Amino acid sequence: MSGKDVTYNDEDQTLKMYLRGRPIILAAPSALAENYDISATGPKPPKKLELEWVYGYRGKDCRSNLYVLPNGELVYFVAAVAVLHNVEENTQRHYIAVLHNVEENTQRHYIGHTDDIKSLALHPNNVLVATGQCAGHNKATASPHVRIWDSETLETKAILDDGFINAVCCLSFSKSDEGSLLVAVDDSNDHTISVWDWEKSSKIIETKCSTETIVAAEFHPQQENFIVTCGKSHVGFWQFEDGALKKKMGIFGSHDKPKYINCLAFLPSGEAITGDSNGNLAVWEAGKNTITNFITDVHDGSIFCIYISKSGNVITGGGKDACLKYFDQNMEKLDEEAQVKYFDQNMEKLDEEAQLEGNFGGVRAIAEGNDSQLYIGTTRNCILQGPGEFNPIVIGHSDELWALAVDPQSDKFVTAAQDKYVRVWSADSKKLVVSKRLEDQAQSAAYSPNSAEIAVGCVTGKWYVLNAENLEELADFTDGDEPIQVIQYAPDRDLMAIGSRNNYVYLYSIGEDRVYSKLGKLTGHSSYITHIDWTSDGQNLRTNSGDYELLFWNADERSQDPHSSTTRDYDWATNTCTITFTTVGIWPSDADGTDINACDRSHNSELIASVDDFGKVNLFSYPAIQPHTLYRSYGGHSSHVTNVAFLHDDSKLITVGGNDTAIMQWNVV
Ligand SMILES: *[C@@H]1O[C@H](CO)[C@@H](O)[C@H](O)[C@H]1NC(C)=O
Ligand SMILES: *[C@@H]1O[C@H](CO)[C@@H](O)[C@H](O)[C@H]1NC(C)=O
């Protein structure tokens, strides 16, 4: 962060900075103007962040990414973080139950990746893990590559970074030779398949796999150098010998040829088994490309997952019907069957007929612990624990996530996403407290200062007032027909401000019995409202907009307050506006204005944290008034971290990713 384009005018005590070529004038508060030195270097933040917890799982569009390690930890990924999750014993009947023993519910994290992880494989020794990522915003610092690491020590053992394009989508260790080879398929046009001597980080061979999407590549468990791939209109049987990869395509013959072959596994007999988009299973003659057994109508809709249990049974998981079906080793159907889908918005189990929206999604991955405990990763980014009644142990949002607000008085915080879910979490217990599905996609949220209510703004212009305890709907309003970008309650008065994509800020008063009524709107911005702060006395506001303006307002007169002589010394209750005198230091020198999505000042005014388009969470000393300011930067999210907030007591920081849908909880230490 250099100060090259920022200048200070001593006479009127203003800074001038440029964002995307636009000049922005920022008046220095009198107390800071006195000894202001623009060329000084802003001090390092007095605190650090430590990633404590990651809420979420990536099951929406990734496969084969859930395993149980010998120590009982689950391994999976979300955003750029591989999570090692020590799950509580399955004694809890309901996930909303209060947690009695926090210690059992712990996470460790492997954070070597620089962008979204897309693939994961477990080594036959059950200790080493390979994870593959996609290319980042900056190709130079985030190339698509594979990292092989030790799940006990979190030490990186090898990095494979040679020639992958876009993303590494499929990974599998060889099994018959104790895992010395790794096969990978990337997301290039040719979906290149490569085989690696991973310990030497050396690529042995690569070749085109298919012009269509490939979803799985697996080494045969017994047969050496034999690999099976599947994907869109594709089952490939590969023999790797004499320095060449030779492919035979699977022949469906007279059988119903599917559009997609979604998943594959190997029966104890050595035969490969594939599941397809028609809900059919095909068993392939060992080492051959011909079908020996074709089982139709196993699922209603696609088969997304095949798992061979420790007892040798075959469990298949449906994408649409969200069912598990069980077979023995001879593919005779067993009576057992399980349903993972039908829960209402509060995740209460419903009758099977009532298949409502509020479900966990289809079966994406299956893993098994000791004592036949079964874990299911779902297409709606949740992980459930069974068997029998499947209870969620990991809950994730499954669509773009922007809305975040912290409870002013407790360890709780709320998130709301375009998946329409509003969720209240407890940072102490690291659990979901309550969840509700709205009719609209959510964009913004705020807690009322008395912690009693949560306001949630939606993309339609509708916004809700919910009871913060149980998320019961208390009222709803509509302002404009564009997204409600931001909501802020005044700290000390019964007022609130609603910032819309339509460039207006709507003001509401909260009267007797908490009845909300509209006072009017603030007009003057020529782009969408991005951030709002109130003064501590609730008399004034400042707002930022999409065209990098900073405007000041008088709430009672609902008029603009253009006089820097008065506005410069307002006492701000929050500092969520990213374009202010006290946040000059959070802008990188080449910022294009959209780079910083949000910031938040700690309640004790010691720190300010920002989140950006490059997947970074940044921590600064507050105020960050020098263009050149030292800071600490943390990865974990993939591109576009959309929101950030300190918990009420500043002990933790919460960040949310946009498309990575992850919620990260950081200890401030
Ligand atoms: C599960 O069983 C395996 C094999 O007996 C053992 O090595 C492993 O430690 C066990 N894991 C747990 C969590 O008990
Ligand atoms: C999420 O992805 C969509 C589609 O690629 C894109 O249009 C949108 O801007 C992304 N949002 C964020 C917050 O990164």
XYZ file of C-alpha atoms and ligand atoms in Angstrom:
697
model
C 0.000 0.000 0.000
C 1.848 3.045 -1.153
C 0.751 6.601 -0.836
C 1.493 7.634 -4.341
C -1.862 9.081 -5.291
C -2.941 10.475 -1.959
C -2.199 14.099 -1.090
C -2.877 16.187 1.996
C -3.944 19.806 1.961
C -2.641 21.401 5.160
C -4.818 24.442 4.833
C -8.236 22.795 4.840
C -6.888 19.634 6.469
C -8.242 17.312 3.825
C -6.892 14.248 2.127
C -7.415 13.717 -1.558
C -7.338 10.182 -2.834
C -8.343 8.575 -6.109
C -10.410 5.467 -6.585
C -10.852 4.365 -10.159
C -9.735 7.769 -11.285
C -12.293 9.612 -9.146
C -10.988 12.160 -6.684
C -12.322 11.809 -3.149
C -11.883 14.541 -0.556
C -11.784 13.405 3.059
C -11.737 15.927 5.889
C -9.498 15.096 8.837
C -11.146 15.053 12.261
C -9.625 17.960 14.239
C -7.956 15.670 16.750
C -6.198 13.727 13.993
C -5.354 16.774 11.889
C -3.166 18.319 14.557
C -0.068 16.236 14.076
C -1.000 14.539 10.846
C 1.931 13.393 8.743
C 0.894 11.835 5.465
C 4.327 10.357 4.853
C 4.458 8.499 8.155
C 3.921 4.762 8.103
C 0.814 3.589 9.903
C 1.633 1.173 12.743
C 1.096 -2.566 12.641
C -2.102 -3.784 14.243
C -1.553 -4.683 17.904
C -3.439 -7.962 17.454
C -3.438 -10.997 15.186
C -6.108 -13.285 13.810
C -6.204 -17.048 14.217
C -8.690 -19.069 12.240
C -10.809 -20.860 14.824
C -13.781 -22.256 12.941
C -15.094 -22.608 9.423
C -18.829 -23.068 8.982
C -19.808 -24.853 5.769
C -18.856 -27.622 3.367
C -18.543 -27.575 -0.407
C -20.957 -30.175 -1.684
C -22.832 -28.048 -4.160
C -20.435 -28.628 -7.028
C -17.614 -30.845 -5.731
C -17.489 -34.600 -5.261
C -15.669 -37.333 -3.354
C -14.638 -34.827 -0.743
C -15.565 -36.283 2.631
C -13.488 -38.852 4.553
C -13.061 -40.065 8.103
C -9.463 -40.166 9.348
C -8.179 -42.885 11.734
C -8.368 -40.435 14.655
C -12.062 -39.968 13.961
C -11.751 -36.519 12.397
C -13.738 -35.754 9.287
C -11.766 -34.174 6.466
C -13.491 -31.980 3.870
C -13.079 -28.529 2.398
C -14.824 -25.236 1.947
C -13.396 -22.179 0.176
C -9.571 -22.445 0.320
C -9.507 -24.295 3.647
C -9.241 -28.032 4.234
C -11.108 -28.687 7.468
C -10.272 -31.443 9.960
C -13.341 -31.645 12.120
C -13.509 -33.626 15.334
C -17.179 -34.394 15.572
C -19.011 -34.838 18.821
C -20.347 -38.245 19.640
C -23.689 -38.876 18.077
C -25.574 -38.498 21.299
C -27.277 -35.325 20.353
C -30.765 -35.850 19.013
C -31.035 -32.468 17.488
C -28.401 -30.139 16.205
C -29.988 -27.135 17.842
C -29.403 -28.741 21.229
C -27.178 -26.744 23.473
C -23.636 -27.951 23.422
C -22.478 -29.409 26.719
C -18.921 -30.236 25.947
C -17.306 -27.684 23.690
C -13.992 -29.495 23.719
C -15.224 -32.398 21.648
C -16.351 -30.174 18.867
C -13.060 -28.922 17.455
C -11.505 -28.121 14.105
C -8.038 -27.966 12.698
C -7.309 -26.368 9.343
C -4.892 -26.843 6.495
C -4.557 -23.401 4.960
C -1.865 -23.811 2.296
C -4.198 -23.123 -0.616
C -4.592 -19.776 -2.317
C -8.013 -20.224 -3.890
C -11.003 -22.566 -3.878
C -10.191 -26.215 -3.266
C -12.068 -28.359 -5.782
C -10.825 -31.884 -5.145
C -9.564 -34.091 -2.344
C -8.098 -37.589 -2.095
C -7.058 -39.679 0.872
C -3.862 -41.711 0.630
C -4.188 -45.484 1.292
C -2.228 -44.901 4.529
C -5.215 -42.801 5.671
C -2.904 -40.037 6.860
C -1.790 -38.150 3.782
C -4.291 -35.980 1.979
C -4.083 -34.469 -1.498
C -6.104 -31.343 -2.264
C -6.382 -29.592 -5.620
C -7.388 -25.981 -6.167
C -8.545 -23.690 -8.919
C -6.720 -20.724 -10.396
C -7.108 -17.491 -8.475
C -7.734 -13.914 -9.444
C -3.997 -13.413 -9.704
C -2.578 -16.295 -11.756
C 0.947 -15.555 -10.586
C 0.172 -16.079 -6.912
C -2.663 -18.603 -7.224
C -2.036 -21.179 -9.905
C -4.139 -24.336 -10.071
C -2.111 -26.914 -8.177
C -2.168 -29.909 -5.858
C -0.852 -29.988 -2.301
C -0.130 -33.230 -0.499
C -0.048 -32.847 3.263
C 0.059 -34.829 6.460
C -3.262 -34.770 8.299
C -1.571 -35.391 11.650
C 1.037 -32.629 11.507
C -0.501 -30.430 8.765
C 2.937 -30.416 7.170
C 3.057 -30.006 3.390
C 4.780 -33.010 1.804
C 4.657 -32.136 -1.883
C 3.318 -29.512 -4.253
C 2.386 -30.459 -7.804
C 2.226 -27.320 -9.906
C 3.037 -27.985 -13.506
C 0.686 -27.423 -16.376
C -2.707 -27.578 -14.686
C -5.278 -25.323 -16.319
C -8.233 -23.630 -14.565
C -8.658 -26.110 -11.739
C -7.720 -29.565 -10.491
C -11.076 -31.354 -10.426
C -10.309 -34.994 -9.718
C -7.612 -36.661 -7.643
C -6.857 -40.235 -6.632
C -3.874 -42.014 -5.113
C -2.812 -45.385 -6.433
C -3.799 -48.166 -4.051
C -2.092 -51.384 -5.139
C 1.442 -49.990 -4.759
C 0.869 -48.237 -1.443
C 0.075 -44.908 -2.950
C 3.199 -43.821 -4.795
C 1.240 -42.417 -7.726
C -1.414 -39.748 -7.971
C -3.783 -39.226 -10.861
C -5.248 -35.772 -11.518
C -7.684 -34.349 -14.053
C -7.827 -30.631 -14.681
C -10.572 -28.374 -15.954
C -8.948 -27.432 -19.257
C -10.855 -27.883 -22.541
C -9.241 -31.283 -22.975
C -9.662 -32.201 -19.299
C -6.081 -33.354 -19.230
C -5.388 -36.454 -17.168
C -1.941 -36.678 -15.591
C -0.144 -39.292 -13.502
C 2.430 -38.149 -10.953
C 5.219 -39.614 -8.906
C 4.018 -37.239 -6.216
C 6.904 -37.726 -3.785
C 9.257 -36.349 -6.427
C 6.663 -33.800 -7.557
C 7.247 -35.125 -11.021
C 4.707 -35.662 -13.732
C 5.153 -39.038 -15.392
C 2.647 -38.646 -18.158
C -0.348 -36.651 -19.297
C -2.884 -36.914 -22.067
C -6.268 -35.571 -23.146
C -9.090 -37.203 -21.271
C -12.266 -35.790 -22.818
C -13.603 -32.547 -24.215
C -16.577 -33.000 -21.889
C -16.671 -32.603 -18.130
C -14.892 -35.284 -16.106
C -16.145 -35.823 -12.561
C -14.076 -38.722 -11.253
C -10.766 -40.478 -11.831
C -9.876 -43.419 -9.610
C -7.023 -45.896 -9.429
C -8.144 -49.483 -9.238
C -7.670 -50.846 -5.691
C -5.884 -54.031 -6.717
C -4.989 -53.907 -10.375
C -1.773 -52.002 -10.902
C -1.675 -48.922 -13.125
C -5.341 -49.192 -13.950
C -7.459 -46.032 -13.800
C -11.149 -45.453 -14.446
C -12.566 -42.034 -15.353
C -16.151 -40.905 -15.762
C -18.079 -37.786 -16.656
C -20.392 -36.446 -19.314
C -21.024 -39.232 -21.880
C -17.844 -40.858 -20.683
C -16.530 -43.928 -18.890
C -12.851 -44.446 -19.653
C -10.680 -47.407 -18.671
C -7.017 -46.508 -18.708
C -3.989 -48.744 -18.590
C -0.780 -46.947 -17.757
C 2.146 -48.974 -19.145
C 5.342 -48.601 -21.154
C 5.212 -44.857 -20.631
C 1.792 -44.492 -22.201
C -1.779 -44.060 -21.010
C -4.049 -46.197 -23.146
C -7.772 -45.647 -22.991
C -10.721 -47.892 -23.769
C -14.131 -46.303 -23.654
C -16.844 -48.101 -21.710
C -19.387 -49.778 -23.986
C -23.010 -49.544 -22.937
C -24.153 -51.792 -25.781
C -27.877 -52.395 -25.566
C -28.156 -50.712 -22.177
C -29.695 -47.310 -21.706
C -26.791 -44.940 -22.410
C -26.842 -42.095 -19.897
C -25.994 -38.467 -20.477
C -23.816 -38.297 -17.387
C -21.877 -40.955 -15.545
C -21.679 -39.227 -12.174
C -19.748 -41.493 -9.878
C -17.699 -44.647 -9.648
C -16.368 -47.120 -7.119
C -14.864 -50.604 -7.040
C -16.624 -53.651 -5.666
C -14.635 -55.997 -3.425
C -14.523 -58.341 -6.456
C -12.488 -55.754 -8.368
C -15.306 -54.842 -10.708
C -15.874 -51.144 -11.299
C -19.356 -49.826 -10.652
C -20.728 -46.563 -12.031
C -23.878 -44.572 -11.307
C -25.564 -42.382 -13.883
C -28.010 -39.563 -14.518
C -30.854 -41.970 -15.271
C -30.635 -43.513 -11.824
C -29.039 -46.703 -13.149
C -25.984 -48.626 -11.956
C -23.538 -50.407 -14.262
C -21.090 -53.069 -13.084
C -18.073 -53.434 -15.353
C -16.162 -56.658 -15.852
C -12.910 -56.492 -13.890
C -10.242 -54.825 -15.996
C -12.572 -54.591 -18.989
C -14.826 -52.046 -20.655
C -17.954 -54.172 -20.851
C -20.966 -54.313 -18.583
C -21.740 -57.469 -16.622
C -24.658 -56.196 -14.594
C -26.960 -53.260 -15.248
C -29.411 -52.278 -12.532
C -32.094 -49.810 -13.508
C -34.237 -47.371 -11.543
C -32.133 -47.521 -8.426
C -32.877 -43.875 -7.736
C -35.475 -41.427 -8.884
C -33.135 -39.138 -10.824
C -29.349 -39.084 -10.808
C -27.115 -41.285 -8.719
C -24.539 -38.900 -7.293
C -22.462 -41.155 -5.146
C -21.461 -44.802 -4.621
C -19.827 -45.893 -1.396
C -18.449 -49.340 -0.535
C -18.875 -49.790 3.199
C -16.369 -51.456 5.495
C -18.614 -54.501 5.581
C -18.507 -54.689 1.789
C -22.020 -53.448 1.184
C -22.711 -50.927 -1.534
C -24.490 -47.722 -0.623
C -25.730 -45.437 -3.354
C -26.842 -41.846 -2.866
C -29.392 -39.982 -4.959
C -28.996 -36.415 -6.118
C -32.657 -35.654 -6.598
C -34.420 -38.177 -4.372
C -31.828 -37.712 -1.607
C -32.122 -41.355 -0.650
C -29.572 -43.948 0.308
C -30.036 -47.438 -1.145
C -28.166 -50.479 0.099
C -26.874 -53.519 -1.800
C -24.757 -56.478 -0.822
C -21.509 -57.365 -2.589
C -23.399 -59.271 -5.258
C -25.520 -56.241 -5.921
C -28.588 -57.812 -4.400
C -30.735 -55.078 -2.993
C -30.973 -54.936 0.788
C -34.085 -53.812 2.593
C -32.340 -50.978 4.323
C -33.027 -47.569 2.960
C -32.636 -44.100 4.295
C -33.984 -40.695 3.566
C -31.950 -37.633 4.209
C -34.043 -35.015 2.660
C -37.248 -34.060 4.278
C -36.790 -31.459 6.920
C -38.646 -28.197 7.324
C -37.088 -24.774 7.540
C -36.114 -25.335 11.140
C -34.672 -28.667 10.114
C -37.467 -30.570 11.813
C -38.114 -33.826 10.083
C -41.241 -33.838 7.954
C -43.450 -36.557 6.571
C -41.931 -37.902 3.430
C -44.740 -36.587 1.297
C -44.186 -33.037 2.343
C -41.036 -32.534 0.364
C -40.557 -28.864 0.978
C -37.850 -26.459 0.056
C -36.293 -26.689 3.477
C -34.133 -29.702 2.891
C -30.481 -30.512 2.964
C -30.239 -31.401 -0.708
C -29.067 -34.544 -2.446
C -26.358 -36.967 -1.435
C -22.963 -35.776 -2.617
C -20.506 -37.854 -0.629
C -20.636 -40.696 1.881
C -18.028 -41.529 4.515
C -17.964 -44.073 7.283
C -16.501 -43.970 10.762
C -15.897 -46.849 13.118
C -19.022 -48.401 14.641
C -20.718 -48.046 11.238
C -21.292 -44.350 11.740
C -22.217 -42.814 8.428
C -21.599 -39.255 7.272
C -23.309 -37.701 4.292
C -22.126 -34.592 2.493
C -25.041 -32.951 0.702
C -25.516 -30.800 -2.372
C -26.697 -27.981 -0.117
C -23.372 -27.806 1.651
C -24.324 -29.673 4.815
C -22.868 -32.770 6.455
C -25.229 -35.165 8.218
C -24.440 -37.916 10.664
C -26.284 -41.226 10.844
C -27.245 -43.952 10.377
C -30.942 -44.110 11.076
C -31.958 -40.573 11.669
C -29.479 -38.280 9.991
C -28.651 -35.182 11.999
C -26.745 -32.254 10.568
C -23.333 -31.675 12.094
C -22.196 -29.117 9.531
C -24.576 -26.562 8.056
C -23.591 -24.315 5.195
C -25.180 -21.680 3.058
C -25.514 -22.816 -0.525
C -25.725 -19.579 -2.451
C -23.993 -16.212 -2.600
C -23.572 -14.828 0.919
C -23.372 -11.135 1.820
C -25.415 -10.510 4.928
C -23.694 -10.576 8.314
C -24.464 -8.846 11.604
C -23.410 -9.438 15.190
C -25.621 -9.449 18.257
C -24.719 -6.292 20.240
C -24.980 -8.161 23.536
C -23.990 -11.800 23.103
C -21.757 -14.208 21.222
C -24.372 -14.648 18.506
C -24.252 -13.475 14.930
C -26.594 -13.745 11.981
C -25.916 -14.596 8.338
C -28.363 -14.527 5.438
C -27.753 -15.591 1.857
C -29.245 -15.802 -1.582
C -30.223 -19.367 -0.697
C -32.985 -17.544 1.286
C -31.822 -18.859 4.638
C -31.354 -16.621 7.657
C -29.220 -18.299 10.295
C -28.260 -17.315 13.806
C -25.047 -18.878 15.100
C -23.366 -19.030 18.466
C -19.675 -18.209 18.153
C -18.938 -19.822 21.525
C -20.544 -23.170 20.798
C -19.809 -22.885 17.042
C -23.295 -24.081 16.302
C -26.399 -23.024 14.550
C -28.932 -21.638 16.999
C -31.896 -21.135 14.724
C -32.567 -21.032 11.008
C -35.364 -19.721 8.839
C -36.095 -19.750 5.163
C -37.470 -16.529 3.692
C -39.398 -16.166 0.480
C -36.731 -13.907 -0.967
C -32.996 -14.054 -1.458
C -31.283 -12.172 1.334
C -28.669 -9.481 0.852
C -28.194 -7.588 4.128
C -28.902 -7.888 7.845
C -28.722 -5.921 11.073
C -29.388 -6.493 14.778
C -31.428 -3.921 16.665
C -29.375 -2.311 19.467
C -31.456 -4.101 22.127
C -30.705 -7.477 20.445
C -34.424 -8.222 20.192
C -34.847 -7.940 16.455
C -33.004 -8.794 13.279
C -33.761 -6.898 10.089
C -33.004 -8.744 6.850
C -32.907 -6.991 3.467
C -33.630 -8.952 0.309
C -32.738 -8.616 -3.363
C -36.346 -7.746 -4.259
C -36.504 -4.586 -2.148
C -38.449 -6.406 0.526
C -37.108 -6.442 4.050
C -38.191 -8.285 7.142
C -38.150 -7.633 10.847
C -37.616 -10.938 12.660
C -37.665 -11.882 16.305
C -33.983 -12.479 17.050
C -34.727 -15.397 19.375
C -36.769 -17.578 17.057
C -36.673 -15.698 13.731
C -40.429 -15.394 13.763
C -41.562 -12.774 11.288
C -42.741 -9.584 13.000
C -43.194 -7.306 9.995
C -42.156 -6.835 6.411
C -41.720 -3.789 4.214
C -40.816 -3.072 0.633
C -38.713 -0.140 -0.471
C -38.090 0.066 -4.178
C -37.656 -3.070 -6.238
C -33.911 -3.407 -6.064
C -31.693 -5.147 -3.511
C -31.527 -3.731 0.005
C -27.746 -3.439 0.212
C -27.298 -2.369 3.806
C -29.293 -1.847 7.001
C -28.123 0.072 10.068
C -30.011 0.818 13.265
C -29.142 4.060 15.026
C -27.306 3.240 18.245
C -29.122 5.507 20.629
C -32.461 6.344 19.057
C -35.323 4.352 17.652
C -34.304 4.962 14.076
C -33.001 2.834 11.287
C -31.605 3.354 7.795
C -32.136 1.095 4.792
C -29.699 1.533 1.892
C -30.944 0.384 -1.497
C -29.422 -0.514 -4.810
C -31.730 2.209 -6.184
C -29.452 4.923 -4.703
C -31.825 5.896 -1.872
C -31.535 5.562 1.860
C -34.912 5.026 3.562
C -35.307 6.139 7.164
C -37.681 4.432 9.579
C -38.610 5.222 13.140
C -39.473 2.527 15.627
C -42.366 3.578 17.819
C -44.371 2.188 20.697
C -44.574 -1.596 20.716
C -41.747 -1.704 18.199
C -43.909 -0.578 15.297
C -41.759 0.502 12.380
C -42.862 3.456 10.269
C -41.252 5.152 7.344
C -40.076 8.729 7.825
C -38.846 9.386 4.319
C -35.768 8.918 2.213
C -32.377 10.470 1.663
C -31.769 11.376 -1.946
C -28.487 12.561 -3.353
C -26.390 9.533 -4.233
C -26.039 8.722 -7.903
C -25.077 5.110 -7.360
C -26.146 2.265 -5.088
C -25.659 2.578 -1.350
C -22.854 0.358 -0.060
C -22.344 1.332 3.596
C -24.009 3.385 6.319
C -22.728 4.651 9.688
C -24.675 6.535 12.353
C -23.257 9.028 14.800
C -23.344 7.904 18.422
C -26.217 10.277 19.183
C -28.239 9.003 16.206
C -28.595 12.503 14.744
C -26.447 12.085 11.651
C -25.374 9.523 9.089
C -22.656 9.028 6.544
C -23.004 6.830 3.485
C -20.771 5.379 0.773
C -21.986 4.502 -2.687
C -20.964 2.384 -5.649
C -19.351 5.392 -7.327
C -17.101 5.996 -4.285
C -18.906 8.943 -2.791
C -18.988 9.796 0.876
C -22.050 11.848 1.874
C -23.226 13.165 5.244
C -26.833 13.546 6.337
C -29.011 15.023 9.031
C -31.504 12.359 10.062
C -34.282 14.597 11.377
C -34.214 16.978 8.433
C -33.436 14.158 6.035
C -31.085 16.478 4.233
C -27.489 16.372 3.140
C -24.958 17.963 5.407
C -22.151 19.140 3.153
C -20.152 21.158 5.654
C -16.885 19.469 6.436
C -16.351 21.943 9.272
C -19.088 20.166 11.230
C -19.113 16.652 9.790
C -15.393 16.086 10.312
C -15.790 15.945 14.090
C -18.858 13.771 14.337
C -18.507 10.879 16.722
C -19.269 7.765 14.705
C -20.829 4.770 16.416
C -19.377 2.444 13.789
C -16.878 2.597 10.954
C -18.352 0.335 8.304
C -18.001 2.949 5.555
C -14.855 1.999 3.667
C -14.280 5.479 2.254
C -13.544 7.732 5.226
C -10.552 9.646 6.577
C -9.984 6.946 9.182
C -9.857 4.156 6.576
C -7.491 5.657 4.001
C -4.899 3.079 4.991
C -7.053 0.086 4.132
C -6.977 0.942 0.404
C -4.202 -0.575 -1.667
C -2.446 1.852 -3.970
C -3.880 0.312 -7.124
C -7.395 -0.146 -5.770
C -10.171 0.151 -8.285
C -12.776 0.988 -5.690
C -14.540 -2.331 -5.650
C -11.535 -4.066 -4.137
C -12.576 -3.541 -0.531
C -16.049 -4.949 0.040
C -16.488 -4.159 3.700
C -14.714 -3.074 6.857
C -15.491 -3.016 10.550
C -13.944 -1.208 13.494
C -13.556 -3.086 16.750
C -15.856 -1.768 19.472
C -12.877 -0.618 21.498
C -11.616 1.337 18.444
C -8.271 -0.441 18.530
C -8.533 -2.295 15.213
C -10.163 -2.129 11.845
C -10.589 -5.186 9.627
C -11.271 -5.148 5.905
C -12.228 -7.843 3.401
C -11.453 -7.720 -0.282
C -11.982 -9.175 -3.729
C -8.822 -11.260 -3.489
C -9.980 -13.616 -0.772
C -8.118 -11.726 1.936
C -9.073 -10.651 5.430
C -6.880 -7.728 6.484
C -6.247 -6.358 9.944
C -5.129 -2.777 10.655
C -4.556 -0.563 13.607
C -7.369 1.988 14.007
C -7.519 4.701 12.811
C -5.857 3.770 9.516
C -5.132 7.327 8.467
C -1.813 6.910 6.657
C -1.900 5.916 3.000
C 1.023 3.670 3.823
C -0.046 1.499 6.708
C 1.326 -1.787 7.990
C -1.184 -4.580 8.268
C -1.685 -8.309 8.530
C -3.410 -10.284 5.818
C -5.072 -13.694 6.075
C -6.172 -16.187 3.424
C -8.806 -18.885 3.665
C -11.657 -17.454 1.695
C -11.519 -17.633 -2.077
C -12.184 -14.561 -4.199
C -14.623 -11.914 -2.920
C -14.916 -11.850 0.816
C -18.163 -9.938 1.179
C -18.559 -8.934 4.815
C -16.790 -8.647 8.149
C -17.781 -7.918 11.748
C -16.186 -8.009 15.195
C -18.185 -9.862 17.835
C -19.737 -7.651 20.502
C -16.743 -8.031 22.841
C -14.075 -7.893 20.086
C -12.846 -11.375 21.031
C -13.517 -12.756 17.573
C -13.911 -11.593 14.013
C -16.465 -13.103 11.638
C -16.028 -13.004 7.857
C -18.247 -14.321 5.085
C -17.356 -15.304 1.537
C -19.596 -14.468 -1.417
C -19.481 -17.396 -3.768
C -17.453 -19.575 -1.426
C -20.482 -19.335 0.967
C -18.138 -19.971 3.902
C -18.401 -18.320 7.308
C -15.056 -18.014 9.068
C -14.555 -17.287 12.728
C -11.199 -15.841 13.762
C -9.835 -15.401 17.251
C -8.448 -11.908 17.805
C -5.316 -12.494 19.865
C -11.052 -47.115 13.854
O -10.601 -48.422 13.604
C -9.305 -48.496 13.040
C -9.014 -49.938 12.724
O -9.302 -50.780 13.811
C -8.296 -47.900 14.025
O -7.005 -47.926 13.477
C -8.697 -46.467 14.316
O -7.842 -45.884 15.267
C -10.137 -46.378 14.813
N -10.520 -44.994 14.923
C -11.122 -44.488 15.979
C -11.440 -43.066 15.925
O -11.379 -45.151 16.960
C -20.418 -14.976 -7.803
O -20.372 -15.613 -9.059
C -21.190 -15.005 -10.049
C -21.112 -15.861 -11.281
O -19.786 -16.126 -11.627
C -20.744 -13.569 -10.279
O -21.563 -12.948 -11.227
C -20.804 -12.817 -8.957
O -20.298 -11.518 -9.104
C -19.993 -13.534 -7.899
N -20.190 -12.869 -6.631
C -19.228 -12.604 -5.780
C -19.614 -11.944 -4.521
O -18.069 -12.881 -5.987
